[in-house]
Short mmCIF file of C-alpha atoms in Angstrom, two decimals:
data_model
loop_
_atom_site.label_atom_id
_atom_site.label_comp_id
_atom_site.label_asym_id
_atom_site.label_seq_id
_atom_site.Cartn_x
_atom_site.Cartn_y
_atom_site.Cartn_z
CA MET A 8 107.95 149.36 98.53
CA SER A 9 109.78 149.93 96.24
CA THR A 10 111.16 153.70 93.68
CA THR A 11 113.01 154.27 90.65
CA ALA A 12 115.48 156.19 91.00
CA GLN A 13 118.40 157.90 88.78
CA GLN A 14 120.82 158.99 91.62
CA SER A 15 123.64 156.66 92.84
CA ASN A 16 124.07 158.25 95.96
CA GLN A 17 120.65 157.23 97.61
CA PRO A 18 121.36 155.10 101.32
CA GLY A 19 119.93 152.59 101.64
CA TYR A 20 119.25 149.06 99.51
CA ARG A 21 119.22 149.54 96.56
CA VAL A 22 119.44 147.97 92.91
CA LEU A 23 122.53 149.93 91.57
CA ASN A 24 123.25 147.92 87.85
CA PRO A 25 127.26 148.02 88.04
CA ALA A 26 127.73 148.24 84.20
CA THR A 27 126.10 151.29 83.97
CA GLY A 28 126.15 153.21 87.61
CA GLU A 29 121.98 153.49 87.39
CA VAL A 30 119.88 153.17 90.25
CA VAL A 31 117.46 150.98 89.59
CA GLU A 32 114.83 150.40 91.86
CA THR A 33 115.33 151.17 95.59
CA PHE A 34 113.61 149.79 99.00
CA ASP A 35 111.96 150.51 102.60
CA THR A 36 114.57 149.71 105.21
CA ALA A 37 113.01 148.23 107.70
CA THR A 38 110.95 149.95 110.52
CA ASP A 39 111.32 148.83 114.26
CA ALA A 40 107.62 147.89 114.41
CA GLN A 41 108.68 145.63 111.33
CA VAL A 42 112.03 143.97 113.07
CA GLY A 43 109.69 143.19 115.94
CA GLU A 44 107.26 141.44 114.32
CA ALA A 45 109.85 139.05 112.74
CA LEU A 46 111.49 138.41 115.67
CA ALA A 47 108.11 137.26 117.19
CA ALA A 48 107.58 135.30 114.12
CA ALA A 49 110.69 133.91 114.20
CA GLN A 50 110.15 132.60 117.71
CA SER A 51 106.48 131.51 117.43
CA ALA A 52 107.62 129.26 114.28
CA TYR A 53 110.41 128.30 116.34
CA GLU A 54 108.26 126.32 118.97
CA SER A 55 106.56 124.23 115.58
CA TRP A 56 108.86 124.10 113.23
CA GLY A 57 112.05 122.73 115.74
CA ALA A 58 109.09 119.99 117.15
CA LEU A 59 108.64 118.93 113.84
CA PRO A 60 110.81 115.36 113.19
CA ILE A 61 113.89 116.21 111.55
CA THR A 62 112.79 113.60 108.48
CA GLU A 63 109.65 116.08 108.96
CA ARG A 64 111.26 119.69 107.70
CA ALA A 65 113.28 117.21 104.64
CA PRO A 66 110.80 117.61 102.39
CA ILE A 67 110.05 120.90 102.18
CA VAL A 68 113.88 121.44 102.33
CA LYS A 69 113.94 119.15 99.12
CA ARG A 70 111.34 121.57 98.06
CA VAL A 71 113.24 124.61 98.77
CA ALA A 72 116.25 122.70 96.52
CA GLU A 73 113.90 122.18 93.67
CA LEU A 74 112.87 125.19 93.07
CA PHE A 75 116.23 126.97 92.78
CA THR A 76 116.70 124.92 89.40
CA GLU A 77 113.62 125.43 88.11
CA ARG A 78 113.78 129.52 88.85
CA ALA A 79 117.51 129.47 87.82
CA ASP A 80 117.61 131.66 84.44
CA GLU A 81 114.93 134.24 86.41
CA LEU A 82 117.21 134.12 89.73
CA ALA A 83 120.40 134.27 87.30
CA ALA A 84 119.47 137.46 85.84
CA THR A 85 118.83 138.78 88.80
CA ILE A 86 122.05 139.20 90.51
CA THR A 87 123.77 139.96 87.02
CA GLU A 88 122.08 143.04 87.34
CA GLU A 89 122.77 143.45 91.11
CA MET A 90 125.95 142.48 90.99
CA GLY A 91 127.53 142.51 87.61
CA LYS A 92 127.88 138.72 88.06
CA PRO A 93 128.29 137.07 84.16
CA PHE A 94 125.02 135.60 83.79
CA SER A 95 126.29 131.78 82.83
CA GLU A 96 128.03 132.82 86.81
CA SER A 97 124.83 133.70 87.73
CA LYS A 98 122.96 130.31 87.05
CA GLY A 99 125.84 128.32 88.32
CA GLU A 100 125.68 129.44 91.09
CA ALA A 101 122.07 128.94 92.03
CA GLU A 102 121.77 125.53 90.63
CA PHE A 103 124.29 124.82 93.59
CA CYS A 104 121.86 126.19 95.88
CA THR A 105 120.19 123.05 94.79
CA ASP A 106 123.45 121.18 95.83
CA ILE A 107 122.91 122.72 99.15
CA PHE A 108 119.41 122.38 99.98
CA ASN A 109 119.93 118.48 98.52
CA TYR A 110 122.62 117.41 100.41
CA PHE A 111 121.59 118.40 104.35
CA ALA A 112 118.13 117.41 103.85
CA ASP A 113 119.46 114.42 102.34
CA GLU A 114 122.22 114.08 104.96
CA GLY A 115 120.65 116.12 107.60
CA PRO A 116 118.63 112.97 109.38
CA THR A 117 122.17 111.79 109.70
CA LEU A 118 124.38 113.77 110.71
CA ALA A 119 121.49 115.18 113.49
CA ALA A 120 120.81 111.49 114.78
CA ASP A 121 121.93 110.46 118.71
CA GLN A 122 124.68 109.27 119.18
CA GLU A 123 125.17 107.49 121.49
CA ILE A 124 128.95 107.01 124.02
CA LYS A 125 130.87 105.10 126.24
CA ALA A 126 129.70 105.67 130.21
CA ILE A 127 132.25 104.46 132.04
CA GLY A 128 130.69 104.94 135.12
CA GLY A 129 127.75 102.33 134.46
CA GLY A 130 124.60 104.07 132.42
CA ARG A 131 123.54 104.91 129.35
CA ALA A 132 124.84 108.04 128.15
CA MET A 133 124.06 109.87 123.93
CA VAL A 134 124.91 113.08 122.63
CA GLN A 135 121.64 114.95 120.66
CA ARG A 136 121.69 117.40 117.90
CA LEU A 137 118.74 119.95 119.21
CA PRO A 138 117.64 122.82 117.43
CA VAL A 139 118.42 126.39 119.40
CA GLY A 140 116.36 129.31 118.37
CA PRO A 141 115.82 131.84 116.27
CA LEU A 142 119.57 132.82 114.48
CA LEU A 143 120.11 135.91 112.44
CA GLY A 144 122.18 135.99 108.72
CA ILE A 145 124.11 138.67 107.16
CA MET A 146 125.15 138.40 104.15
CA PRO A 147 126.81 139.70 101.64
CA TRP A 148 126.87 140.92 97.77
CA ASN A 149 129.54 138.48 96.05
CA TYR A 150 127.41 135.13 95.88
CA PRO A 151 123.40 136.36 96.86
CA TYR A 152 122.26 132.84 96.52
CA TYR A 153 125.24 130.53 97.35
CA GLN A 154 126.00 132.45 100.51
CA VAL A 155 122.33 132.04 102.28
CA ALA A 156 122.11 129.11 100.87
CA ARG A 157 125.64 127.25 103.41
CA PHE A 158 123.76 128.95 106.23
CA ALA A 159 120.25 128.38 105.77
CA ALA A 160 119.68 124.71 104.79
CA PRO A 161 121.75 122.98 107.54
CA ASN A 162 119.94 125.25 110.23
CA LEU A 163 116.81 124.73 108.38
CA MET A 164 116.93 120.72 109.05
CA LEU A 165 117.72 120.61 112.27
CA GLY A 166 115.18 123.67 113.28
CA ASN A 167 116.22 126.40 113.54
CA THR A 168 114.67 129.28 112.46
CA ILE A 169 116.40 132.37 110.72
CA ILE A 170 116.26 136.08 110.12
CA LEU A 171 118.19 137.06 107.18
CA LYS A 172 119.64 140.49 106.55
CA HIS A 173 120.88 140.47 103.44
CA ALA A 174 123.30 142.79 101.57
CA GLU A 175 121.40 146.83 101.34
CA THR A 176 122.86 145.81 97.27
CA CYS A 177 121.04 143.13 97.12
CA PRO A 178 117.11 143.09 97.70
CA ARG A 179 116.38 142.20 94.23
CA SER A 180 117.98 138.83 95.64
CA ALA A 181 117.24 138.65 99.03
CA LEU A 182 113.15 138.70 97.90
CA ALA A 183 113.21 135.49 95.37
CA ILE A 184 114.91 133.51 98.28
CA GLN A 185 112.23 134.59 100.38
CA LYS A 186 109.87 133.74 97.38
CA ILE A 187 111.12 130.22 96.94
CA MET A 188 111.14 129.66 100.98
CA ASP A 189 107.45 130.88 101.06
CA ASP A 190 106.28 128.98 97.73
CA ALA A 191 107.82 125.17 99.13
CA GLY A 192 106.14 125.59 102.35
CA VAL A 193 108.33 126.56 104.08
CA PRO A 194 106.57 128.19 107.85
CA ALA A 195 105.68 131.49 108.05
CA GLY A 196 108.31 133.04 110.03
CA ALA A 197 110.57 130.09 110.40
CA TYR A 198 112.96 131.81 107.57
CA VAL A 199 112.12 135.74 107.44
CA ASN A 200 113.60 138.49 105.22
CA LEU A 201 114.18 141.95 107.13
CA PHE A 202 115.77 144.82 104.96
CA ALA A 203 117.79 145.59 108.51
CA SER A 204 119.68 148.79 108.88
CA HIS A 205 122.74 148.94 111.09
CA GLU A 206 121.79 150.05 114.30
CA GLN A 207 118.76 147.10 113.81
CA ILE A 208 121.06 144.46 113.80
CA ALA A 209 122.99 145.50 116.77
CA ASP A 210 118.83 144.75 118.75
CA ILE A 211 118.68 141.93 116.74
CA ILE A 212 121.82 140.90 117.78
CA ALA A 213 121.25 141.61 121.98
CA ASP A 214 117.32 140.36 121.63
CA PRO A 215 116.81 137.03 124.16
CA ARG A 216 115.63 135.14 121.37
CA VAL A 217 118.19 135.11 119.44
CA GLN A 218 120.47 132.36 120.10
CA GLY A 219 122.92 132.94 117.58
CA VAL A 220 124.31 135.15 114.60
CA SER A 221 126.10 134.22 111.18
CA LEU A 222 128.21 136.38 108.95
CA THR A 223 129.68 136.81 106.31
CA GLY A 224 132.07 139.64 105.13
CA SER A 225 135.06 141.91 105.94
CA GLU A 226 137.42 141.96 109.14
CA ARG A 227 136.02 145.52 109.38
CA ALA A 228 132.07 143.78 109.85
CA GLY A 229 133.39 140.59 111.91
CA ALA A 230 134.50 142.64 114.19
CA ILE A 231 131.40 144.84 114.94
CA ILE A 232 129.65 141.13 115.03
CA GLY A 233 132.00 139.75 116.72
CA GLN A 234 131.73 141.61 119.75
CA LEU A 235 127.92 142.32 119.77
CA ALA A 236 127.76 138.58 119.71
CA GLY A 237 130.11 138.18 122.82
CA GLN A 238 128.51 141.42 124.62
CA ASN A 239 125.46 139.33 124.62
CA LEU A 240 127.28 135.36 124.50
CA LYS A 241 125.44 134.84 121.33
CA LYS A 242 127.39 132.03 119.54
CA ALA A 243 128.88 133.39 115.86
CA VAL A 244 130.21 131.90 112.92
CA LEU A 245 132.23 134.84 111.24
CA GLU A 246 133.52 134.30 107.97
CA LEU A 247 135.65 137.20 106.50
CA GLY A 248 138.30 137.64 103.98
CA GLY A 249 141.19 135.78 102.25
CA SER A 250 144.30 136.26 100.37
CA ASP A 251 144.79 132.37 99.38
CA PRO A 252 148.36 131.47 98.49
CA TYR A 253 148.39 128.77 95.02
CA VAL A 254 151.53 126.97 95.05
CA VAL A 255 152.87 125.86 91.40
CA LEU A 256 156.15 123.18 92.57
CA ASP A 257 156.38 122.22 88.84
CA SER A 258 154.69 121.90 85.82
CA ALA A 259 154.51 119.00 82.67
CA ASP A 260 152.37 122.41 80.76
CA VAL A 261 153.28 125.76 82.28
CA GLN A 262 150.31 126.87 79.67
CA LYS A 263 147.85 124.82 80.58
CA ASP A 264 148.21 125.66 84.06
CA ALA A 265 148.73 129.77 83.71
CA GLU A 266 145.14 129.49 82.28
CA LEU A 267 143.42 126.91 85.34
CA ALA A 268 144.92 129.42 87.85
CA TRP A 269 143.71 132.27 85.43
CA ALA A 270 140.55 131.29 85.57
CA THR A 271 140.00 130.65 88.96
CA ARG A 272 141.20 134.10 89.49
CA ILE A 273 138.33 135.83 87.43
CA GLU A 274 135.99 133.66 88.61
CA ASN A 275 133.08 136.23 90.10
CA THR A 276 135.42 138.42 88.72
CA GLY A 277 137.94 137.90 91.10
CA GLN A 278 135.55 138.53 93.97
CA ALA A 279 135.62 135.42 95.92
CA CYS A 280 136.93 135.39 99.42
CA ASN A 281 138.68 131.96 99.08
CA SER A 282 140.48 133.22 95.18
CA ASN A 283 143.50 132.42 94.05
CA LYS A 284 144.69 135.85 94.85
CA ARG A 285 148.73 134.86 95.54
CA MET A 286 150.31 132.66 93.07
CA ILE A 287 153.02 131.86 94.10
CA VAL A 288 155.32 130.14 91.47
CA MET A 289 159.12 127.88 91.51
CA GLU A 290 161.42 130.42 89.62
CA ASP A 291 162.16 128.14 86.87
CA ILE A 292 158.46 128.00 85.08
CA PHE A 293 157.99 131.49 86.53
CA ASP A 294 158.58 133.30 83.48
CA GLU A 295 156.83 130.93 81.28
CA PHE A 296 153.58 131.14 83.79
CA VAL A 297 153.37 135.02 84.26
CA ALA A 298 153.47 134.85 80.04
CA GLY A 299 150.66 132.90 79.81
CA LEU A 300 148.40 134.67 82.46
CA THR A 301 149.30 137.73 79.91
CA GLU A 302 148.37 136.66 77.82
CA GLN A 303 145.07 135.29 79.19
CA ALA A 304 144.76 139.23 80.56
CA THR A 305 145.42 141.02 77.42
CA GLY A 306 143.18 142.79 74.61
CA LEU A 307 140.27 142.16 76.75
CA VAL A 308 136.94 144.95 76.77
CA PRO A 309 134.58 145.69 78.55
CA GLY A 310 131.67 143.84 77.80
CA ASP A 311 127.67 143.30 79.41
CA PRO A 312 128.09 140.76 81.64
CA ALA A 313 124.16 139.27 80.64
CA THR A 314 125.63 138.28 77.27
CA GLU A 315 129.41 137.32 78.46
CA ASP A 316 130.98 138.63 74.41
CA ASP A 317 133.99 136.85 74.19
CA GLY A 318 137.11 138.58 75.11
CA THR A 319 135.52 141.32 76.99
CA PHE A 320 134.77 141.43 81.16
CA GLY A 321 132.02 142.31 83.60
CA PRO A 322 132.33 144.88 85.94
CA LEU A 323 133.02 144.66 89.38
CA SER A 324 130.20 144.44 92.11
CA SER A 325 130.37 148.68 92.35
CA ARG A 326 132.39 151.54 91.17
CA ALA A 327 133.96 152.43 94.90
CA ALA A 328 135.30 148.48 94.58
CA ALA A 329 136.21 149.69 91.09
CA GLU A 330 138.15 152.41 93.03
CA ALA A 331 140.21 150.91 95.44
CA LEU A 332 141.22 148.31 93.81
CA HIS A 333 142.89 150.48 90.63
CA GLU A 334 144.52 152.76 94.34
CA GLN A 335 146.10 148.92 95.83
CA VAL A 336 146.96 147.93 92.25
CA GLN A 337 148.59 151.88 91.79
CA ASP A 338 150.26 151.62 94.92
CA ALA A 339 151.99 148.52 93.85
CA VAL A 340 153.55 149.97 90.46
CA SER A 341 154.47 153.15 92.29
CA LYS A 342 157.11 151.16 94.58
CA GLY A 343 157.84 148.49 91.59
CA ALA A 344 155.50 146.52 91.22
CA THR A 345 155.46 144.67 87.40
CA LEU A 346 151.66 145.71 86.25
CA HIS A 347 152.10 142.70 83.06
CA ALA A 348 148.45 144.02 81.59
CA GLY A 349 145.50 145.67 82.12
CA GLY A 350 145.08 146.93 85.76
CA THR A 351 143.50 150.23 83.74
CA LEU A 352 139.98 152.09 85.57
CA HIS A 353 137.81 152.51 83.07
CA GLU A 354 135.32 155.32 83.20
CA GLY A 355 132.32 155.86 85.47
CA PRO A 356 129.58 155.62 86.58
CA ALA A 357 129.87 151.95 86.00
CA ALA A 358 132.31 149.72 87.54
CA TYR A 359 134.36 148.38 85.10
CA TYR A 360 137.98 147.30 85.98
CA SER A 361 141.09 145.60 83.50
CA PRO A 362 141.86 142.12 84.79
CA ALA A 363 145.01 142.07 85.70
CA VAL A 364 148.99 140.61 85.88
CA LEU A 365 151.56 141.91 88.87
CA SER A 366 154.42 140.35 89.76
CA GLY A 367 157.36 141.96 92.26
CA ILE A 368 155.65 142.64 94.92
CA THR A 369 157.22 143.21 97.68
CA GLU A 370 156.46 143.88 101.48
CA ASP A 371 156.27 147.63 100.85
CA MET A 372 153.69 147.50 99.28
CA ARG A 373 149.71 147.24 100.41
CA ALA A 374 149.09 144.59 97.94
CA TYR A 375 151.36 142.52 100.10
CA ARG A 376 149.64 142.46 102.93
CA GLU A 377 145.87 143.22 101.71
CA GLU A 378 142.99 141.23 100.11
CA LEU A 379 142.70 142.26 96.40
CA PHE A 380 139.25 141.38 96.22
CA GLY A 381 138.85 141.88 92.29
CA PRO A 382 140.18 140.30 88.66
CA VAL A 383 144.36 140.80 89.91
CA ALA A 384 146.35 138.28 89.50
CA VAL A 385 149.16 138.53 91.81
CA VAL A 386 152.49 135.98 91.49
CA TYR A 387 155.46 135.45 93.08
CA LYS A 388 158.84 134.05 92.53
CA VAL A 389 160.23 131.62 95.08
CA SER A 390 163.09 129.34 94.73
CA SER A 391 162.29 125.85 96.95
CA ASP A 392 159.60 123.81 98.71
CA GLU A 393 160.99 125.73 101.87
CA GLU A 394 160.69 129.56 100.31
CA ALA A 395 156.81 128.99 98.78
CA LEU A 396 155.63 127.58 102.28
CA ARG A 397 157.00 130.59 103.90
CA LEU A 398 156.14 133.38 101.74
CA ALA A 399 152.20 130.92 101.68
CA ASN A 400 151.55 131.26 105.74
CA ASP A 401 153.47 135.26 105.76
CA THR A 402 149.76 136.24 105.76
CA ARG A 403 147.05 137.55 108.55
CA TYR A 404 144.76 135.20 106.57
CA GLY A 405 144.42 131.41 106.94
CA LEU A 406 141.24 130.85 104.74
CA GLY A 407 142.07 127.96 101.74
CA GLY A 408 144.73 127.23 100.22
CA ALA A 409 146.13 124.93 96.96
CA VAL A 410 149.54 123.06 96.54
CA PHE A 411 150.09 122.12 92.73
CA SER A 412 152.97 119.83 91.17
CA THR A 413 153.30 116.17 89.35
CA ASP A 414 154.18 114.76 92.68
CA PRO A 415 151.05 114.35 94.70
CA GLU A 416 153.28 113.37 97.34
CA ARG A 417 156.13 116.76 97.64
CA ALA A 418 152.51 119.13 96.73
CA GLY A 419 151.17 117.05 99.14
CA LYS A 420 153.85 118.04 102.12
CA VAL A 421 153.56 121.26 101.21
CA ALA A 422 150.01 122.02 101.21
CA GLN A 423 150.23 119.93 105.39
CA GLY A 424 152.05 122.51 106.65
CA LEU A 425 149.41 125.81 105.18
CA GLN A 426 147.82 127.77 108.64
CA VAL A 427 144.83 127.85 106.45
CA GLY A 428 140.84 125.96 107.01
CA MET A 429 141.10 124.37 103.97
CA ALA A 430 143.96 123.34 102.27
CA ASN A 431 144.68 121.36 98.50
CA VAL A 432 146.77 119.21 96.53
CA ASN A 433 146.42 119.73 92.44
CA GLY A 434 142.89 121.04 92.29
CA ILE A 435 141.03 122.92 94.65
CA GLY A 436 137.32 120.78 96.61
CA GLU A 437 134.39 122.33 96.73
CA GLY A 438 131.45 120.84 97.67
CA ALA A 439 127.71 121.43 99.49
CA ASP A 440 129.81 118.08 101.01
CA LEU A 441 132.67 119.89 102.07
CA PRO A 442 133.55 122.22 105.32
CA PHE A 443 134.28 125.61 104.59
CA GLY A 444 136.16 127.90 106.94
CA GLY A 445 139.08 129.72 107.82
CA VAL A 446 141.75 130.21 110.80
CA LYS A 447 143.45 133.68 111.46
CA ARG A 448 141.42 136.91 110.29
CA SER A 449 139.13 134.02 107.73
CA GLY A 450 137.39 134.00 110.85
CA PHE A 451 136.20 130.91 112.49
CA GLY A 452 133.51 127.76 112.62
CA ARG A 453 132.36 126.28 109.55
CA GLU A 454 129.48 125.76 107.30
CA LEU A 455 129.00 123.29 104.43
CA GLY A 456 129.53 119.43 104.91
CA PRO A 457 129.09 117.56 108.02
CA LEU A 458 130.04 120.76 109.66
CA GLY A 459 128.05 122.66 109.01
CA MET A 460 125.07 121.28 111.53
CA GLU A 461 127.88 121.06 114.15
CA GLU A 462 127.74 125.36 114.94
CA PHE A 463 123.45 126.62 115.70
CA VAL A 464 122.59 123.35 117.20
CA ASN A 465 122.35 121.99 121.80
CA LYS A 466 124.79 119.31 122.20
CA ARG A 467 122.80 118.04 124.82
CA LEU A 468 123.91 114.77 126.74
CA PHE A 469 121.72 112.22 127.39
CA TYR A 470 122.06 110.14 130.55
CA ILE A 471 120.14 107.31 131.70
CA ALA A 472 121.42 105.85 134.61
CA GLU A 473 121.26 102.04 135.69
#
């Protein structure tokens, strides 16, 4: 099924190491016959998997959780090579999947329990939460395990079955997840990895056996999948881009707070939808804050993400991603923005881009409106809480946002005004138990937490007359 290669211009599923620019392995795209087999298997498995009591599905989902931790080192090495994630972060991602599958295995029976409601006209009424059938998941490369876990865990617990189309650059991690599912005892067909083409995705969504589709990806991908889902009257969950505000109103230790903001920004080499892409800082601490960020970014050199040596940074996911980010930064600099550190596109074919600090962004620059998906800290100066909130909301995105202050009440007041799906005060809430999702062009629907079991479910009324 796979072959080795040296050239980086081959289409389809492949492992392209962004630290070297070398294509390590390629995989065949699924045939139409294999797509048909996947659909048939998912439907067949649903008829038995969905009929099991949820308490009988729970131990299998629990075993999936255990295997993510048991295989964490091996899983980490895979995605470090596939998309350049630092090894320690890769291992942490695998272990976070354990938390997600454990949460839904433990809490799922309660979250999906029948809910009795008041029947004013008499009789007895309840809302049941039942599975709906096979689902299609279309997942991205930036968190190859975590993104799958937050979609798969609640839906497997509900009794839905899953056809998983992973990113073309993550075939090994996609296969590793399939093996975990198989080894944990997930029945054949209940979770099916499929190396589908873009054309085949449209056919899968149109198939009457498929009851919904979940996508995490770009705005462009979201518009296409949303249109296909709408045309076929299928439920969709879309988690798209973000340009999250990170508002700092005051500080008892500016240097420490700048270090925290920097560490948050460069997690996963800045390639996170809910990263703090716009730092909005009050004018009386602005200069010191920028100096703190600049200190963190200065003197860094390209390094091996597998070893994470001090003073080094890893590659972006691809050379194309590094070049696109560089164009956005250069556009800002050419129009008057200040580049305080970094911003160097290193020689190819590897995908190294020096982590950067930018200030002086104005509305005529691409960086003001576009998502910068990489290690660039963009810092804005404001003079009032009201100005900070206006700037925070002046974006087409609405994924998350955070407000920091030594006065939690002050920060909370500003955070209440954020037009986002996730508003945070003096920290960023993240966990298997906390819902994730956005508004505006960041998409719709929620994953994780109690709401993660509310999307692809038949909320059936069950009424008994008296």
